Amino acid sequence: MCGNIMSAPLPAIVPAACRATAAVIFLHGLGDTGHGWAEAMAGIRTPYVKYICPHAYVLNIFLFIALI
């Protein structure tokens, strides 16, 4: 993404069933997309809350185990 905010994909949004008076921005990590989390949020949605699930940046994760 190179720090260019214009290159970031739009977040997945679960709209409120009624007029939104609150919003939940659900942050997650490790390269996951917001689409899967938006489906999960749709299952627990409340009428006046809009859920915003941005996409996480893809990061390389290395596991280092030191043997002593």
PDB file of N, CA and C in Angstrom:
ATOM      1  N   MET A   1       0.813  -1.197   0.000  1.00  0.00           N
ATOM      2  CA  MET A   1       0.000   0.000   0.000  1.00  0.00           C
ATOM      3  C   MET A   1       0.859   1.264   0.000  1.00  0.00           C
ATOM      4  N   CYS A   2       2.082   1.162   0.365  1.00  0.00           N
ATOM      5  CA  CYS A   2       3.077   2.228   0.235  1.00  0.00           C
ATOM      6  C   CYS A   2       2.696   3.538   0.913  1.00  0.00           C
ATOM      7  N   GLY A   3       1.844   3.510   1.910  1.00  0.00           N
ATOM      8  CA  GLY A   3       1.485   4.724   2.615  1.00  0.00           C
ATOM      9  C   GLY A   3       0.528   5.634   1.863  1.00  0.00           C
ATOM     10  N   ASN A   4       0.118   5.245   0.677  1.00  0.00           N
ATOM     11  CA  ASN A   4      -0.816   6.047  -0.104  1.00  0.00           C
ATOM     12  C   ASN A   4      -2.228   5.691   0.332  1.00  0.00           C
ATOM     13  N   ILE A   5      -2.883   6.599   1.014  1.00  0.00           N
ATOM     14  CA  ILE A   5      -4.211   6.315   1.556  1.00  0.00           C
ATOM     15  C   ILE A   5      -5.242   6.089   0.449  1.00  0.00           C
ATOM     16  N   MET A   6      -4.977   6.592  -0.747  1.00  0.00           N
ATOM     17  CA  MET A   6      -5.922   6.423  -1.841  1.00  0.00           C
ATOM     18  C   MET A   6      -5.903   4.994  -2.396  1.00  0.00           C
ATOM     19  N   SER A   7      -4.850   4.214  -2.091  1.00  0.00           N
ATOM     20  CA  SER A   7      -4.761   2.870  -2.624  1.00  0.00           C
ATOM     21  C   SER A   7      -5.413   1.834  -1.703  1.00  0.00           C
ATOM     22  N   ALA A   8      -5.846   2.229  -0.526  1.00  0.00           N
ATOM     23  CA  ALA A   8      -6.476   1.304   0.414  1.00  0.00           C
ATOM     24  C   ALA A   8      -7.879   0.955  -0.083  1.00  0.00           C
ATOM     25  N   PRO A   9      -8.243  -0.345  -0.057  1.00  0.00           N
ATOM     26  CA  PRO A   9      -9.593  -0.726  -0.485  1.00  0.00           C
ATOM     27  C   PRO A   9     -10.645  -0.223   0.499  1.00  0.00           C
ATOM     28  N   LEU A  10     -11.832  -0.003  -0.004  1.00  0.00           N
ATOM     29  CA  LEU A  10     -12.914   0.477   0.848  1.00  0.00           C
ATOM     30  C   LEU A  10     -13.305  -0.611   1.848  1.00  0.00           C
ATOM     31  N   PRO A  11     -13.683  -0.230   3.063  1.00  0.00           N
ATOM     32  CA  PRO A  11     -14.050  -1.229   4.068  1.00  0.00           C
ATOM     33  C   PRO A  11     -15.388  -1.879   3.751  1.00  0.00           C
ATOM     34  N   ALA A  12     -15.595  -3.051   4.331  1.00  0.00           N
ATOM     35  CA  ALA A  12     -16.907  -3.705   4.239  1.00  0.00           C
ATOM     36  C   ALA A  12     -17.798  -3.068   5.303  1.00  0.00           C
ATOM     37  N   ILE A  13     -19.009  -2.707   4.924  1.00  0.00           N
ATOM     38  CA  ILE A  13     -19.914  -2.006   5.838  1.00  0.00           C
ATOM     39  C   ILE A  13     -21.228  -2.768   5.942  1.00  0.00           C
ATOM     40  N   VAL A  14     -21.656  -2.979   7.179  1.00  0.00           N
ATOM     41  CA  VAL A  14     -22.982  -3.550   7.443  1.00  0.00           C
ATOM     42  C   VAL A  14     -23.850  -2.377   7.893  1.00  0.00           C
ATOM     43  N   PRO A  15     -24.790  -1.940   7.070  1.00  0.00           N
ATOM     44  CA  PRO A  15     -25.590  -0.774   7.434  1.00  0.00           C
ATOM     45  C   PRO A  15     -26.568  -1.084   8.563  1.00  0.00           C
ATOM     46  N   ALA A  16     -26.963  -0.046   9.252  1.00  0.00           N
ATOM     47  CA  ALA A  16     -27.968  -0.188  10.301  1.00  0.00           C
ATOM     48  C   ALA A  16     -29.330  -0.420   9.670  1.00  0.00           C
ATOM     49  N   ALA A  17     -30.182  -1.169  10.359  1.00  0.00           N
ATOM     50  CA  ALA A  17     -31.526  -1.432   9.854  1.00  0.00           C
ATOM     51  C   ALA A  17     -32.385  -0.166   9.922  1.00  0.00           C
ATOM     52  N   CYS A  18     -32.126   0.668  10.905  1.00  0.00           N
ATOM     53  CA  CYS A  18     -32.823   1.956  11.062  1.00  0.00           C
ATOM     54  C   CYS A  18     -31.783   3.060  10.920  1.00  0.00           C
ATOM     55  N   ARG A  19     -32.155   4.257  11.270  1.00  0.00           N
ATOM     56  CA  ARG A  19     -31.208   5.369  11.227  1.00  0.00           C
ATOM     57  C   ARG A  19     -30.089   5.092  12.225  1.00  0.00           C
ATOM     58  N   ALA A  20     -28.847   5.085  11.737  1.00  0.00           N
ATOM     59  CA  ALA A  20     -27.703   4.773  12.592  1.00  0.00           C
ATOM     60  C   ALA A  20     -27.441   5.892  13.593  1.00  0.00           C
ATOM     61  N   THR A  21     -27.380   5.520  14.865  1.00  0.00           N
ATOM     62  CA  THR A  21     -27.022   6.471  15.914  1.00  0.00           C
ATOM     63  C   THR A  21     -25.693   6.088  16.557  1.00  0.00           C
ATOM     64  N   ALA A  22     -25.102   4.968  16.095  1.00  0.00           N
ATOM     65  CA  ALA A  22     -23.814   4.522  16.612  1.00  0.00           C
ATOM     66  C   ALA A  22     -23.096   3.741  15.514  1.00  0.00           C
ATOM     67  N   ALA A  23     -21.799   3.622  15.678  1.00  0.00           N
ATOM     68  CA  ALA A  23     -21.001   2.846  14.720  1.00  0.00           C
ATOM     69  C   ALA A  23     -19.948   2.046  15.477  1.00  0.00           C
ATOM     70  N   VAL A  24     -19.676   0.852  14.979  1.00  0.00           N
ATOM     71  CA  VAL A  24     -18.611   0.008  15.504  1.00  0.00           C
ATOM     72  C   VAL A  24     -17.590  -0.158  14.392  1.00  0.00           C
ATOM     73  N   ILE A  25     -16.349   0.213  14.672  1.00  0.00           N
ATOM     74  CA  ILE A  25     -15.266  -0.008  13.718  1.00  0.00           C
ATOM     75  C   ILE A  25     -14.485  -1.202  14.254  1.00  0.00           C
ATOM     76  N   PHE A  26     -14.605  -2.332  13.571  1.00  0.00           N
ATOM     77  CA  PHE A  26     -14.009  -3.577  14.033  1.00  0.00           C
ATOM     78  C   PHE A  26     -12.644  -3.756  13.383  1.00  0.00           C
ATOM     79  N   LEU A  27     -11.598  -3.632  14.195  1.00  0.00           N
ATOM     80  CA  LEU A  27     -10.233  -3.777  13.694  1.00  0.00           C
ATOM     81  C   LEU A  27      -9.753  -5.200  13.934  1.00  0.00           C
ATOM     82  N   HIS A  28      -9.151  -5.770  12.932  1.00  0.00           N
ATOM     83  CA  HIS A  28      -8.620  -7.126  12.999  1.00  0.00           C
ATOM     84  C   HIS A  28      -7.266  -7.102  12.314  1.00  0.00           C
ATOM     85  N   GLY A  29      -6.628  -8.222  12.174  1.00  0.00           N
ATOM     86  CA  GLY A  29      -5.299  -8.167  11.603  1.00  0.00           C
ATOM     87  C   GLY A  29      -4.911  -9.376  10.790  1.00  0.00           C
ATOM     88  N   LEU A  30      -3.640  -9.412  10.487  1.00  0.00           N
ATOM     89  CA  LEU A  30      -2.981 -10.502   9.770  1.00  0.00           C
ATOM     90  C   LEU A  30      -3.500 -10.721   8.360  1.00  0.00           C
ATOM     91  N   GLY A  31      -3.774  -9.648   7.646  1.00  0.00           N
ATOM     92  CA  GLY A  31      -4.102  -9.744   6.232  1.00  0.00           C
ATOM     93  C   GLY A  31      -5.505 -10.205   5.915  1.00  0.00           C
ATOM     94  N   ASP A  32      -6.359 -10.277   6.891  1.00  0.00           N
ATOM     95  CA  ASP A  32      -7.737 -10.723   6.659  1.00  0.00           C
ATOM     96  C   ASP A  32      -8.533  -9.594   6.016  1.00  0.00           C
ATOM     97  N   THR A  33      -9.581  -9.961   5.292  1.00  0.00           N
ATOM     98  CA  THR A  33     -10.440  -8.942   4.698  1.00  0.00           C
ATOM     99  C   THR A  33     -11.603  -8.639   5.633  1.00  0.00           C
ATOM    100  N   GLY A  34     -12.220  -7.525   5.423  1.00  0.00           N
ATOM    101  CA  GLY A  34     -13.365  -7.151   6.238  1.00  0.00           C
ATOM    102  C   GLY A  34     -14.641  -7.873   5.851  1.00  0.00           C
ATOM    103  N   HIS A  35     -14.650  -8.524   4.687  1.00  0.00           N
ATOM    104  CA  HIS A  35     -15.882  -9.167   4.220  1.00  0.00           C
ATOM    105  C   HIS A  35     -16.328 -10.306   5.128  1.00  0.00           C
ATOM    106  N   GLY A  36     -15.389 -11.154   5.544  1.00  0.00           N
ATOM    107  CA  GLY A  36     -15.737 -12.255   6.438  1.00  0.00           C
ATOM    108  C   GLY A  36     -16.232 -11.754   7.789  1.00  0.00           C
ATOM    109  N   TRP A  37     -15.594 -10.706   8.277  1.00  0.00           N
ATOM    110  CA  TRP A  37     -16.016 -10.138   9.553  1.00  0.00           C
ATOM    111  C   TRP A  37     -17.345  -9.412   9.419  1.00  0.00           C
ATOM    112  N   ALA A  38     -17.613  -8.826   8.266  1.00  0.00           N
ATOM    113  CA  ALA A  38     -18.900  -8.151   8.058  1.00  0.00           C
ATOM    114  C   ALA A  38     -20.039  -9.170   8.114  1.00  0.00           C
ATOM    115  N   GLU A  39     -19.806 -10.366   7.576  1.00  0.00           N
ATOM    116  CA  GLU A  39     -20.825 -11.417   7.669  1.00  0.00           C
ATOM    117  C   GLU A  39     -21.070 -11.803   9.118  1.00  0.00           C
ATOM    118  N   ALA A  40     -20.009 -11.884   9.904  1.00  0.00           N
ATOM    119  CA  ALA A  40     -20.163 -12.202  11.329  1.00  0.00           C
ATOM    120  C   ALA A  40     -20.910 -11.090  12.057  1.00  0.00           C
ATOM    121  N   MET A  41     -20.602  -9.850  11.731  1.00  0.00           N
ATOM    122  CA  MET A  41     -21.280  -8.713  12.375  1.00  0.00           C
ATOM    123  C   MET A  41     -22.755  -8.656  11.982  1.00  0.00           C
ATOM    124  N   ALA A  42     -23.071  -9.081  10.761  1.00  0.00           N
ATOM    125  CA  ALA A  42     -24.470  -9.085  10.326  1.00  0.00           C
ATOM    126  C   ALA A  42     -25.297 -10.046  11.172  1.00  0.00           C
ATOM    127  N   GLY A  43     -24.652 -11.095  11.689  1.00  0.00           N
ATOM    128  CA  GLY A  43     -25.359 -12.062  12.524  1.00  0.00           C
ATOM    129  C   GLY A  43     -25.692 -11.535  13.910  1.00  0.00           C
ATOM    130  N   ILE A  44     -24.955 -10.524  14.385  1.00  0.00           N
ATOM    131  CA  ILE A  44     -25.206  -9.981  15.725  1.00  0.00           C
ATOM    132  C   ILE A  44     -25.651  -8.517  15.669  1.00  0.00           C
ATOM    133  N   ARG A  45     -26.036  -8.062  14.505  1.00  0.00           N
ATOM    134  CA  ARG A  45     -26.329  -6.636  14.344  1.00  0.00           C
ATOM    135  C   ARG A  45     -27.495  -6.176  15.196  1.00  0.00           C
ATOM    136  N   THR A  46     -27.434  -4.942  15.567  1.00  0.00           N
ATOM    137  CA  THR A  46     -28.518  -4.279  16.285  1.00  0.00           C
ATOM    138  C   THR A  46     -29.064  -3.188  15.372  1.00  0.00           C
ATOM    139  N   PRO A  47     -30.317  -2.818  15.527  1.00  0.00           N
ATOM    140  CA  PRO A  47     -30.981  -1.954  14.542  1.00  0.00           C
ATOM    141  C   PRO A  47     -30.341  -0.585  14.322  1.00  0.00           C
ATOM    142  N   TYR A  48     -29.743  -0.002  15.344  1.00  0.00           N
ATOM    143  CA  TYR A  48     -29.271   1.376  15.229  1.00  0.00           C
ATOM    144  C   TYR A  48     -27.750   1.498  15.120  1.00  0.00           C
ATOM    145  N   VAL A  49     -27.065   0.371  14.872  1.00  0.00           N
ATOM    146  CA  VAL A  49     -25.602   0.382  14.814  1.00  0.00           C
ATOM    147  C   VAL A  49     -25.124   0.026  13.411  1.00  0.00           C
ATOM    148  N   LYS A  50     -24.213   0.836  12.886  1.00  0.00           N
ATOM    149  CA  LYS A  50     -23.552   0.555  11.604  1.00  0.00           C
ATOM    150  C   LYS A  50     -22.197  -0.058  11.924  1.00  0.00           C
ATOM    151  N   TYR A  51     -21.870  -1.188  11.264  1.00  0.00           N
ATOM    152  CA  TYR A  51     -20.608  -1.883  11.496  1.00  0.00           C
ATOM    153  C   TYR A  51     -19.671  -1.639  10.321  1.00  0.00           C
ATOM    154  N   ILE A  52     -18.466  -1.204  10.625  1.00  0.00           N
ATOM    155  CA  ILE A  52     -17.459  -0.914   9.614  1.00  0.00           C
ATOM    156  C   ILE A  52     -16.291  -1.867   9.841  1.00  0.00           C
ATOM    157  N   CYS A  53     -15.970  -2.649   8.828  1.00  0.00           N
ATOM    158  CA  CYS A  53     -14.892  -3.649   8.922  1.00  0.00           C
ATOM    159  C   CYS A  53     -13.844  -3.362   7.861  1.00  0.00           C
ATOM    160  N   PRO A  54     -12.802  -2.588   8.201  1.00  0.00           N
ATOM    161  CA  PRO A  54     -11.753  -2.313   7.210  1.00  0.00           C
ATOM    162  C   PRO A  54     -10.922  -3.556   6.933  1.00  0.00           C
ATOM    163  N   HIS A  55     -10.261  -3.565   5.804  1.00  0.00           N
ATOM    164  CA  HIS A  55      -9.384  -4.664   5.434  1.00  0.00           C
ATOM    165  C   HIS A  55      -8.022  -4.456   6.086  1.00  0.00           C
ATOM    166  N   ALA A  56      -7.405  -5.538   6.543  1.00  0.00           N
ATOM    167  CA  ALA A  56      -6.085  -5.457   7.158  1.00  0.00           C
ATOM    168  C   ALA A  56      -5.002  -5.523   6.080  1.00  0.00           C
ATOM    169  N   TYR A  57      -3.899  -4.866   6.347  1.00  0.00           N
ATOM    170  CA  TYR A  57      -2.758  -4.947   5.442  1.00  0.00           C
ATOM    171  C   TYR A  57      -2.156  -6.345   5.525  1.00  0.00           C
ATOM    172  N   VAL A  58      -1.606  -6.796   4.431  1.00  0.00           N
ATOM    173  CA  VAL A  58      -0.944  -8.101   4.407  1.00  0.00           C
ATOM    174  C   VAL A  58       0.466  -7.921   4.954  1.00  0.00           C
ATOM    175  N   LEU A  59       0.775  -8.672   6.006  1.00  0.00           N
ATOM    176  CA  LEU A  59       2.092  -8.621   6.632  1.00  0.00           C
ATOM    177  C   LEU A  59       2.700 -10.012   6.664  1.00  0.00           C
ATOM    178  N   ASN A  60       4.000 -10.083   6.472  1.00  0.00           N
ATOM    179  CA  ASN A  60       4.698 -11.347   6.623  1.00  0.00           C
ATOM    180  C   ASN A  60       4.960 -11.576   8.108  1.00  0.00           C
ATOM    181  N   ILE A  61       4.593 -12.743   8.585  1.00  0.00           N
ATOM    182  CA  ILE A  61       4.792 -13.090   9.986  1.00  0.00           C
ATOM    183  C   ILE A  61       5.840 -14.196  10.058  1.00  0.00           C
ATOM    184  N   PHE A  62       6.828 -14.001  10.893  1.00  0.00           N
ATOM    185  CA  PHE A  62       7.869 -14.999  11.088  1.00  0.00           C
ATOM    186  C   PHE A  62       7.826 -15.482  12.528  1.00  0.00           C
ATOM    187  N   LEU A  63       7.893 -16.766  12.705  1.00  0.00           N
ATOM    188  CA  LEU A  63       7.917 -17.355  14.039  1.00  0.00           C
ATOM    189  C   LEU A  63       9.346 -17.774  14.335  1.00  0.00           C
ATOM    190  N   PHE A  64       9.898 -17.239  15.413  1.00  0.00           N
ATOM    191  CA  PHE A  64      11.264 -17.570  15.808  1.00  0.00           C
ATOM    192  C   PHE A  64      11.214 -18.251  17.149  1.00  0.00           C
ATOM    193  N   ILE A  65      11.681 -19.469  17.185  1.00  0.00           N
ATOM    194  CA  ILE A  65      11.725 -20.212  18.438  1.00  0.00           C
ATOM    195  C   ILE A  65      13.200 -20.493  18.742  1.00  0.00           C
ATOM    196  N   ALA A  66      13.663 -19.916  19.812  1.00  0.00           N
ATOM    197  CA  ALA A  66      15.049 -20.133  20.217  1.00  0.00           C
ATOM    198  C   ALA A  66      15.129 -21.390  21.061  1.00  0.00           C
ATOM    199  N   LEU A  67      15.974 -22.303  20.649  1.00  0.00           N
ATOM    200  CA  LEU A  67      16.175 -23.525  21.416  1.00  0.00           C
ATOM    201  C   LEU A  67      17.300 -23.317  22.397  1.00  0.00           C
ATOM    202  N   ILE A  68      17.023 -23.568  23.640  1.00  0.00           N
ATOM    203  CA  ILE A  68      18.042 -23.356  24.685  1.00  0.00           C
ATOM    204  C   ILE A  68      18.550 -24.710  25.152  1.00  0.00           C
TER     205      ILE A  68
END
